[in-house]
mmCIF file of N, CA, C and O in Angstrom:
data_model
loop_
_atom_site.group_PDB
_atom_site.id
_atom_site.type_symbol
_atom_site.label_atom_id
_atom_site.label_comp_id
_atom_site.label_asym_id
_atom_site.label_seq_id
_atom_site.Cartn_x
_atom_site.Cartn_y
_atom_site.Cartn_z
ATOM 1 N N ALA S 809 137.123 56.434 7.438
ATOM 2 C CA ALA S 809 137.947 57.341 6.652
ATOM 3 C C ALA S 809 137.104 57.999 5.579
ATOM 4 O O ALA S 809 136.266 57.355 4.967
ATOM 5 N N GLY S 810 137.336 59.256 5.338
ATOM 6 C CA GLY S 810 136.620 59.957 4.297
ATOM 7 C C GLY S 810 135.229 60.430 4.679
ATOM 8 O O GLY S 810 134.503 60.930 3.836
ATOM 9 N N ALA S 811 134.847 60.268 5.932
ATOM 10 C CA ALA S 811 133.516 60.692 6.358
ATOM 11 C C ALA S 811 133.393 62.209 6.385
ATOM 12 O O ALA S 811 132.327 62.747 6.130
ATOM 13 N N ARG S 812 134.475 62.869 6.688
ATOM 14 C CA ARG S 812 134.485 64.333 6.738
ATOM 15 C C ARG S 812 135.784 64.844 6.135
ATOM 16 O O ARG S 812 136.819 64.208 6.232
ATOM 17 N N ALA S 813 135.718 66.012 5.540
ATOM 18 C CA ALA S 813 136.914 66.633 4.978
ATOM 19 C C ALA S 813 136.839 68.131 5.237
ATOM 20 O O ALA S 813 135.763 68.715 5.226
ATOM 21 N N GLY S 814 137.991 68.731 5.471
ATOM 22 C CA GLY S 814 138.049 70.159 5.715
ATOM 23 C C GLY S 814 139.463 70.626 5.927
ATOM 24 O O GLY S 814 140.395 69.834 5.999
ATOM 25 N N ASP S 815 139.601 71.930 6.054
ATOM 26 C CA ASP S 815 140.913 72.535 6.243
ATOM 27 C C ASP S 815 141.279 72.698 7.714
ATOM 28 O O ASP S 815 142.441 72.866 8.044
ATOM 29 N N ARG S 816 140.280 72.669 8.599
ATOM 30 C CA ARG S 816 140.517 72.926 10.016
ATOM 31 C C ARG S 816 139.896 71.842 10.870
ATOM 32 O O ARG S 816 138.936 71.199 10.480
ATOM 33 N N LEU S 817 140.439 71.692 12.066
ATOM 34 C CA LEU S 817 139.982 70.669 13.010
ATOM 35 C C LEU S 817 139.876 71.292 14.397
ATOM 36 O O LEU S 817 140.768 72.021 14.822
ATOM 37 N N ALA S 818 138.788 70.996 15.081
ATOM 38 C CA ALA S 818 138.635 71.372 16.484
ATOM 39 C C ALA S 818 138.265 70.103 17.236
ATOM 40 O O ALA S 818 137.334 69.391 16.844
ATOM 41 N N ALA S 819 139.006 69.776 18.295
ATOM 42 C CA ALA S 819 138.764 68.528 19.024
ATOM 43 C C ALA S 819 139.099 68.708 20.502
ATOM 44 O O ALA S 819 139.951 69.518 20.865
ATOM 45 N N ALA S 820 138.403 67.931 21.335
ATOM 46 C CA ALA S 820 138.674 67.925 22.779
ATOM 47 C C ALA S 820 138.369 66.527 23.307
ATOM 48 O O ALA S 820 137.529 65.807 22.772
ATOM 49 N N SER S 821 139.058 66.158 24.377
ATOM 50 C CA SER S 821 138.878 64.854 24.977
ATOM 51 C C SER S 821 139.087 64.966 26.489
ATOM 52 O O SER S 821 139.952 65.716 26.942
ATOM 53 N N ALA S 822 138.275 64.245 27.231
ATOM 54 C CA ALA S 822 138.426 64.188 28.686
ATOM 55 C C ALA S 822 138.421 62.727 29.100
ATOM 56 O O ALA S 822 137.675 61.920 28.540
ATOM 57 N N GLU S 823 139.252 62.381 30.062
ATOM 58 C CA GLU S 823 139.392 60.989 30.479
ATOM 59 C C GLU S 823 139.541 60.894 31.993
ATOM 60 O O GLU S 823 140.259 61.687 32.601
ATOM 61 N N LEU S 824 138.854 59.929 32.590
ATOM 62 C CA LEU S 824 139.006 59.601 34.013
ATOM 63 C C LEU S 824 139.580 58.201 34.119
ATOM 64 O O LEU S 824 139.059 57.269 33.499
ATOM 65 N N ARG S 825 140.641 58.059 34.896
ATOM 66 C CA ARG S 825 141.260 56.744 35.099
ATOM 67 C C ARG S 825 141.102 56.323 36.547
ATOM 68 O O ARG S 825 141.339 57.118 37.459
ATOM 69 N N PHE S 826 140.716 55.059 36.725
ATOM 70 C CA PHE S 826 140.556 54.491 38.052
ATOM 71 C C PHE S 826 141.462 53.270 38.176
ATOM 72 O O PHE S 826 141.217 52.254 37.534
ATOM 73 N N PRO S 827 142.520 53.356 38.985
ATOM 74 C CA PRO S 827 143.404 52.199 39.139
ATOM 75 C C PRO S 827 142.717 51.085 39.927
ATOM 76 O O PRO S 827 141.967 51.340 40.861
ATOM 77 N N VAL S 828 142.973 49.860 39.511
ATOM 78 C CA VAL S 828 142.443 48.692 40.204
ATOM 79 C C VAL S 828 143.542 48.039 41.027
ATOM 80 O O VAL S 828 143.304 47.537 42.121
ATOM 81 N N SER S 829 144.766 48.068 40.511
ATOM 82 C CA SER S 829 145.892 47.451 41.218
ATOM 83 C C SER S 829 146.576 48.456 42.142
ATOM 84 O O SER S 829 146.366 49.670 42.049
ATOM 85 N N SER S 830 147.401 47.954 43.008
ATOM 86 C CA SER S 830 148.171 48.785 43.922
ATOM 87 C C SER S 830 149.261 49.536 43.155
ATOM 88 O O SER S 830 149.851 48.977 42.217
ATOM 89 N N PRO S 831 149.567 50.774 43.521
ATOM 90 C CA PRO S 831 150.651 51.495 42.854
ATOM 91 C C PRO S 831 152.014 50.816 43.046
ATOM 92 O O PRO S 831 152.932 51.067 42.274
ATOM 93 N N MET S 832 152.132 49.968 44.031
ATOM 94 C CA MET S 832 153.389 49.275 44.296
ATOM 95 C C MET S 832 153.506 47.952 43.549
ATOM 96 O O MET S 832 154.527 47.293 43.621
ATOM 97 N N SER S 833 152.479 47.525 42.840
ATOM 98 C CA SER S 833 152.523 46.245 42.141
ATOM 99 C C SER S 833 153.339 46.351 40.854
ATOM 100 O O SER S 833 153.638 47.439 40.364
ATOM 101 N N PHE S 834 153.671 45.212 40.283
ATOM 102 C CA PHE S 834 154.477 45.147 39.059
ATOM 103 C C PHE S 834 153.756 45.784 37.875
ATOM 104 O O PHE S 834 154.352 46.500 37.092
ATOM 105 N N ALA S 835 152.466 45.526 37.755
ATOM 106 C CA ALA S 835 151.687 46.051 36.631
ATOM 107 C C ALA S 835 150.630 47.036 37.132
ATOM 108 O O ALA S 835 150.098 46.880 38.228
ATOM 109 N N LYS S 836 150.341 48.026 36.322
ATOM 110 C CA LYS S 836 149.261 48.975 36.623
ATOM 111 C C LYS S 836 148.033 48.536 35.829
ATOM 112 O O LYS S 836 148.060 48.500 34.597
ATOM 113 N N VAL S 837 146.980 48.198 36.526
ATOM 114 C CA VAL S 837 145.738 47.745 35.905
ATOM 115 C C VAL S 837 144.636 48.699 36.322
ATOM 116 O O VAL S 837 144.595 49.138 37.474
ATOM 117 N N GLY S 838 143.753 49.033 35.372
ATOM 118 C CA GLY S 838 142.688 49.955 35.733
ATOM 119 C C GLY S 838 141.597 50.052 34.689
ATOM 120 O O GLY S 838 141.634 49.403 33.650
ATOM 121 N N VAL S 839 140.648 50.899 35.010
ATOM 122 C CA VAL S 839 139.478 51.159 34.174
ATOM 123 C C VAL S 839 139.484 52.650 33.840
ATOM 124 O O VAL S 839 139.907 53.471 34.646
ATOM 125 N N ARG S 840 139.003 52.978 32.649
ATOM 126 C CA ARG S 840 138.925 54.387 32.296
ATOM 127 C C ARG S 840 137.616 54.690 31.585
ATOM 128 O O ARG S 840 137.030 53.840 30.913
ATOM 129 N N LEU S 841 137.170 55.923 31.748
ATOM 130 C CA LEU S 841 135.984 56.453 31.083
ATOM 131 C C LEU S 841 136.416 57.682 30.300
ATOM 132 O O LEU S 841 137.258 58.454 30.767
ATOM 133 N N PHE S 842 135.842 57.880 29.119
ATOM 134 C CA PHE S 842 136.262 59.032 28.326
ATOM 135 C C PHE S 842 135.096 59.633 27.543
ATOM 136 O O PHE S 842 134.078 58.984 27.304
ATOM 137 N N PHE S 843 135.284 60.891 27.162
ATOM 138 C CA PHE S 843 134.347 61.648 26.330
ATOM 139 C C PHE S 843 135.163 62.396 25.288
ATOM 140 O O PHE S 843 136.155 63.048 25.612
ATOM 141 N N ASP S 844 134.762 62.283 24.031
ATOM 142 C CA ASP S 844 135.461 62.953 22.936
ATOM 143 C C ASP S 844 134.469 63.792 22.135
ATOM 144 O O ASP S 844 133.308 63.416 21.984
ATOM 145 N N THR S 845 134.940 64.897 21.604
ATOM 146 C CA THR S 845 134.142 65.718 20.696
ATOM 147 C C THR S 845 135.067 66.333 19.660
ATOM 148 O O THR S 845 136.248 66.597 19.949
ATOM 149 N N GLY S 846 134.559 66.534 18.463
ATOM 150 C CA GLY S 846 135.390 67.117 17.427
ATOM 151 C C GLY S 846 134.591 67.502 16.201
ATOM 152 O O GLY S 846 133.482 67.026 15.983
ATOM 153 N N ALA S 847 135.180 68.383 15.406
ATOM 154 C CA ALA S 847 134.556 68.839 14.169
ATOM 155 C C ALA S 847 135.637 69.148 13.149
ATOM 156 O O ALA S 847 136.738 69.576 13.497
ATOM 157 N N VAL S 848 135.312 68.924 11.895
ATOM 158 C CA VAL S 848 136.157 69.299 10.772
ATOM 159 C C VAL S 848 135.368 70.323 9.964
ATOM 160 O O VAL S 848 134.178 70.131 9.706
ATOM 161 N N TYR S 849 136.036 71.408 9.571
ATOM 162 C CA TYR S 849 135.330 72.460 8.839
ATOM 163 C C TYR S 849 136.272 73.165 7.873
ATOM 164 O O TYR S 849 137.491 73.085 8.009
ATOM 165 N N GLY S 850 135.681 73.799 6.910
ATOM 166 C CA GLY S 850 136.450 74.482 5.870
ATOM 167 C C GLY S 850 136.925 75.845 6.296
ATOM 168 O O GLY S 850 136.465 76.424 7.282
ATOM 169 N N VAL S 851 137.837 76.401 5.523
ATOM 170 C CA VAL S 851 138.418 77.699 5.834
ATOM 171 C C VAL S 851 137.379 78.818 5.720
ATOM 172 O O VAL S 851 137.484 79.840 6.387
ATOM 173 N N ASP S 852 136.340 78.613 4.913
ATOM 174 C CA ASP S 852 135.314 79.640 4.757
ATOM 175 C C ASP S 852 134.139 79.465 5.718
ATOM 176 O O ASP S 852 133.184 80.214 5.658
ATOM 177 N N GLU S 853 134.206 78.491 6.643
ATOM 178 C CA GLU S 853 133.143 78.252 7.619
ATOM 179 C C GLU S 853 133.549 78.760 8.994
ATOM 180 O O GLU S 853 134.732 78.862 9.303
ATOM 181 N N ARG S 854 132.569 79.056 9.813
ATOM 182 C CA ARG S 854 132.820 79.449 11.201
ATOM 183 C C ARG S 854 132.679 78.235 12.108
ATOM 184 O O ARG S 854 131.851 77.363 11.861
ATOM 185 N N LEU S 855 133.456 78.211 13.172
ATOM 186 C CA LEU S 855 133.454 77.071 14.083
ATOM 187 C C LEU S 855 132.085 76.852 14.705
ATOM 188 O O LEU S 855 131.619 75.719 14.808
ATOM 189 N N ARG S 856 131.405 77.899 15.098
ATOM 190 C CA ARG S 856 130.108 77.721 15.770
ATOM 191 C C ARG S 856 129.009 77.259 14.829
ATOM 192 O O ARG S 856 127.936 76.875 15.258
ATOM 193 N N GLN S 857 129.260 77.265 13.529
ATOM 194 C CA GLN S 857 128.277 76.793 12.566
ATOM 195 C C GLN S 857 128.520 75.337 12.139
ATOM 196 O O GLN S 857 127.743 74.794 11.362
ATOM 197 N N THR S 858 129.581 74.722 12.621
ATOM 198 C CA THR S 858 129.911 73.357 12.230
ATOM 199 C C THR S 858 129.201 72.339 13.105
ATOM 200 O O THR S 858 128.763 72.637 14.218
ATOM 201 N N ARG S 859 129.085 71.132 12.602
ATOM 202 C CA ARG S 859 128.458 70.036 13.336
ATOM 203 C C ARG S 859 129.539 69.241 14.070
ATOM 204 O O ARG S 859 130.455 68.702 13.457
ATOM 205 N N PHE S 860 129.444 69.189 15.387
ATOM 206 C CA PHE S 860 130.386 68.432 16.204
ATOM 207 C C PHE S 860 129.894 67.003 16.360
ATOM 208 O O PHE S 860 128.697 66.756 16.497
ATOM 209 N N SER S 861 130.817 66.068 16.360
ATOM 210 C CA SER S 861 130.524 64.670 16.668
ATOM 211 C C SER S 861 130.993 64.407 18.090
ATOM 212 O O SER S 861 132.059 64.878 18.494
ATOM 213 N N GLN S 862 130.202 63.656 18.845
ATOM 214 C CA GLN S 862 130.577 63.318 20.219
ATOM 215 C C GLN S 862 130.525 61.810 20.420
ATOM 216 O O GLN S 862 129.734 61.118 19.777
ATOM 217 N N GLY S 863 131.341 61.354 21.337
ATOM 218 C CA GLY S 863 131.355 59.941 21.682
ATOM 219 C C GLY S 863 131.740 59.753 23.133
ATOM 220 O O GLY S 863 132.429 60.593 23.725
ATOM 221 N N VAL S 864 131.274 58.673 23.713
ATOM 222 C CA VAL S 864 131.618 58.302 25.084
ATOM 223 C C VAL S 864 132.062 56.844 25.079
ATOM 224 O O VAL S 864 131.727 56.089 24.166
ATOM 225 N N GLY S 865 132.790 56.473 26.099
ATOM 226 C CA GLY S 865 133.221 55.083 26.151
ATOM 227 C C GLY S 865 133.946 54.752 27.430
ATOM 228 O O GLY S 865 134.101 55.581 28.328
ATOM 229 N N GLY S 866 134.380 53.526 27.482
ATOM 230 C CA GLY S 866 135.123 53.029 28.631
ATOM 231 C C GLY S 866 136.075 51.949 28.179
ATOM 232 O O GLY S 866 135.973 51.420 27.069
ATOM 233 N N GLY S 867 137.011 51.643 29.047
ATOM 234 C CA GLY S 867 137.983 50.628 28.672
ATOM 235 C C GLY S 867 138.795 50.141 29.842
ATOM 236 O O GLY S 867 138.644 50.591 30.982
ATOM 237 N N LEU S 868 139.662 49.206 29.526
ATOM 238 C CA LEU S 868 140.591 48.615 30.485
ATOM 239 C C LEU S 868 142.006 48.909 30.024
ATOM 240 O O LEU S 868 142.272 48.968 28.823
ATOM 241 N N PHE S 869 142.908 49.093 30.972
ATOM 242 C CA PHE S 869 144.308 49.284 30.603
ATOM 243 C C PHE S 869 145.201 48.465 31.524
ATOM 244 O O PHE S 869 144.860 48.190 32.673
ATOM 245 N N LEU S 870 146.327 48.032 30.964
ATOM 246 C CA LEU S 870 147.336 47.284 31.717
ATOM 247 C C LEU S 870 148.696 47.797 31.272
ATOM 248 O O LEU S 870 148.990 47.833 30.073
ATOM 249 N N GLY S 871 149.482 48.236 32.205
ATOM 250 C CA GLY S 871 150.828 48.705 31.919
ATOM 251 C C GLY S 871 151.821 47.943 32.778
ATOM 252 O O GLY S 871 151.737 47.970 34.002
ATOM 253 N N ALA S 872 152.720 47.217 32.149
ATOM 254 C CA ALA S 872 153.759 46.468 32.858
ATOM 255 C C ALA S 872 155.109 47.084 32.504
ATOM 256 O O ALA S 872 155.173 48.157 31.906
ATOM 257 N N ALA S 873 156.175 46.393 32.824
ATOM 258 C CA ALA S 873 157.527 46.939 32.674
ATOM 259 C C ALA S 873 157.807 47.477 31.265
ATOM 260 O O ALA S 873 158.274 48.594 31.100
ATOM 261 N N PHE S 874 157.520 46.691 30.230
ATOM 262 C CA PHE S 874 157.849 47.108 28.872
ATOM 263 C C PHE S 874 156.656 47.130 27.923
ATOM 264 O O PHE S 874 156.804 47.484 26.770
ATOM 265 N N ILE S 875 155.498 46.767 28.374
ATOM 266 C CA ILE S 875 154.359 46.648 27.471
ATOM 267 C C ILE S 875 153.119 47.336 28.044
ATOM 268 O O ILE S 875 152.910 47.342 29.256
ATOM 269 N N ASN S 876 152.353 47.929 27.173
ATOM 270 C CA ASN S 876 151.088 48.564 27.546
ATOM 271 C C ASN S 876 149.981 47.977 26.670
ATOM 272 O O ASN S 876 150.139 47.873 25.452
ATOM 273 N N LEU S 877 148.863 47.611 27.285
ATOM 274 C CA LEU S 877 147.711 47.071 26.582
ATOM 275 C C LEU S 877 146.486 47.908 26.921
ATOM 276 O O LEU S 877 146.318 48.313 28.071
ATOM 277 N N GLN S 878 145.633 48.156 25.920
ATOM 278 C CA GLN S 878 144.403 48.923 26.131
ATOM 279 C C GLN S 878 143.286 48.285 25.320
ATOM 280 O O GLN S 878 143.488 47.924 24.160
ATOM 281 N N LEU S 879 142.124 48.167 25.924
ATOM 282 C CA LEU S 879 140.926 47.686 25.252
ATOM 283 C C LEU S 879 139.805 48.667 25.562
ATOM 284 O O LEU S 879 139.466 48.881 26.724
ATOM 285 N N ASP S 880 139.255 49.297 24.525
ATOM 286 C CA ASP S 880 138.241 50.339 24.705
ATOM 287 C C ASP S 880 136.998 50.012 23.888
ATOM 288 O O ASP S 880 137.096 49.477 22.777
ATOM 289 N N LEU S 881 135.852 50.373 24.427
ATOM 290 C CA LEU S 881 134.589 50.318 23.711
ATOM 291 C C LEU S 881 134.025 51.730 23.700
ATOM 292 O O LEU S 881 133.766 52.303 24.755
ATOM 293 N N ALA S 882 133.865 52.293 22.498
ATOM 294 C CA ALA S 882 133.378 53.666 22.352
ATOM 295 C C ALA S 882 132.023 53.646 21.663
ATOM 296 O O ALA S 882 131.762 52.801 20.808
ATOM 297 N N HIS S 883 131.179 54.589 22.039
ATOM 298 C CA HIS S 883 129.842 54.684 21.466
ATOM 299 C C HIS S 883 129.628 56.092 20.930
ATOM 300 O O HIS S 883 129.722 57.063 21.677
ATOM 301 N N ASP S 884 129.365 56.178 19.641
ATOM 302 C CA ASP S 884 129.025 57.447 19.010
ATOM 303 C C ASP S 884 127.632 57.842 19.476
ATOM 304 O O ASP S 884 126.721 57.022 19.478
ATOM 305 N N LEU S 885 127.439 59.076 19.885
ATOM 306 C CA LEU S 885 126.142 59.495 20.391
ATOM 307 C C LEU S 885 125.067 59.520 19.319
ATOM 308 O O LEU S 885 123.901 59.724 19.613
ATOM 309 N N ARG S 886 125.432 59.266 18.071
ATOM 310 C CA ARG S 886 124.456 59.156 16.990
ATOM 311 C C ARG S 886 124.080 57.699 16.710
ATOM 312 O O ARG S 886 123.299 57.427 15.810
ATOM 313 N N GLY S 887 124.669 56.734 17.445
ATOM 314 C CA GLY S 887 124.216 55.359 17.315
ATOM 315 C C GLY S 887 125.248 54.290 17.021
ATOM 316 O O GLY S 887 124.972 53.123 17.198
ATOM 317 N N GLY S 888 126.440 54.602 16.558
ATOM 318 C CA GLY S 888 127.429 53.581 16.226
ATOM 319 C C GLY S 888 128.323 53.241 17.412
ATOM 320 O O GLY S 888 128.470 54.023 18.348
ATOM 321 N N ALA S 889 128.920 52.057 17.380
ATOM 322 C CA ALA S 889 129.855 51.625 18.425
ATOM 323 C C ALA S 889 131.109 51.068 17.776
ATOM 324 O O ALA S 889 131.085 50.594 16.642
ATOM 325 N N ARG S 890 132.225 51.136 18.519
ATOM 326 C CA ARG S 890 133.494 50.647 17.995
ATOM 327 C C ARG S 890 134.329 50.069 19.126
ATOM 328 O O ARG S 890 134.438 50.676 20.184
ATOM 329 N N LEU S 891 134.919 48.914 18.873
ATOM 330 C CA LEU S 891 135.832 48.270 19.815
ATOM 331 C C LEU S 891 137.254 48.504 19.315
ATOM 332 O O LEU S 891 137.544 48.339 18.116
ATOM 333 N N HIS S 892 138.142 48.931 20.222
ATOM 334 C CA HIS S 892 139.513 49.271 19.839
ATOM 335 C C HIS S 892 140.497 48.602 20.785
ATOM 336 O O HIS S 892 140.363 48.701 21.998
ATOM 337 N N PHE S 893 141.491 47.924 20.209
ATOM 338 C CA PHE S 893 142.560 47.300 20.983
ATOM 339 C C PHE S 893 143.877 47.926 20.557
ATOM 340 O O PHE S 893 144.149 48.079 19.368
ATOM 341 N N ALA S 894 144.693 48.300 21.537
ATOM 342 C CA ALA S 894 145.990 48.917 21.229
ATOM 343 C C ALA S 894 147.053 48.329 22.142
ATOM 344 O O ALA S 894 146.789 47.964 23.292
ATOM 345 N N THR S 895 148.249 48.246 21.626
ATOM 346 C CA THR S 895 149.394 47.785 22.407
ATOM 347 C C THR S 895 150.612 48.621 22.018
ATOM 348 O O THR S 895 150.700 49.127 20.902
ATOM 349 N N SER S 896 151.509 48.778 22.943
ATOM 350 C CA SER S 896 152.753 49.479 22.661
ATOM 351 C C SER S 896 153.866 48.889 23.521
ATOM 352 O O SER S 896 153.623 48.321 24.586
ATOM 353 N N VAL S 897 155.063 49.041 23.039
ATOM 354 C CA VAL S 897 156.252 48.569 23.735
ATOM 355 C C VAL S 897 157.132 49.778 23.996
ATOM 356 O O VAL S 897 157.356 50.588 23.113
ATOM 357 N N SER S 898 157.628 49.913 25.218
ATOM 358 C CA SER S 898 158.509 51.027 25.552
ATOM 359 C C SER S 898 159.851 50.493 26.025
ATOM 360 O O SER S 898 159.950 49.393 26.556
ATOM 361 N N PHE S 899 160.877 51.287 25.805
ATOM 362 C CA PHE S 899 162.233 50.890 26.197
ATOM 363 C C PHE S 899 162.739 51.765 27.290
ATOM 364 O O PHE S 899 162.372 52.868 27.456
#
């Protein structure tokens, strides 16, 4: 938090999902790969003059009847890494 500040945001993300389980099974289990890029810039700056940050990563996902679980490992192309776990409940 607080690493960048600005009035505008430009971001894009691409993701590939590969199912491991059968589509007919109770739970959907799979692997995913992703690429993210984004920049924050001020109102007086041009987009092509801003510095974009990029990251790549992969993860596992599990979706069952009412619960979704995700575990991702992302790597900043400048050297940092981050592990992220997320869960959600749907009705």
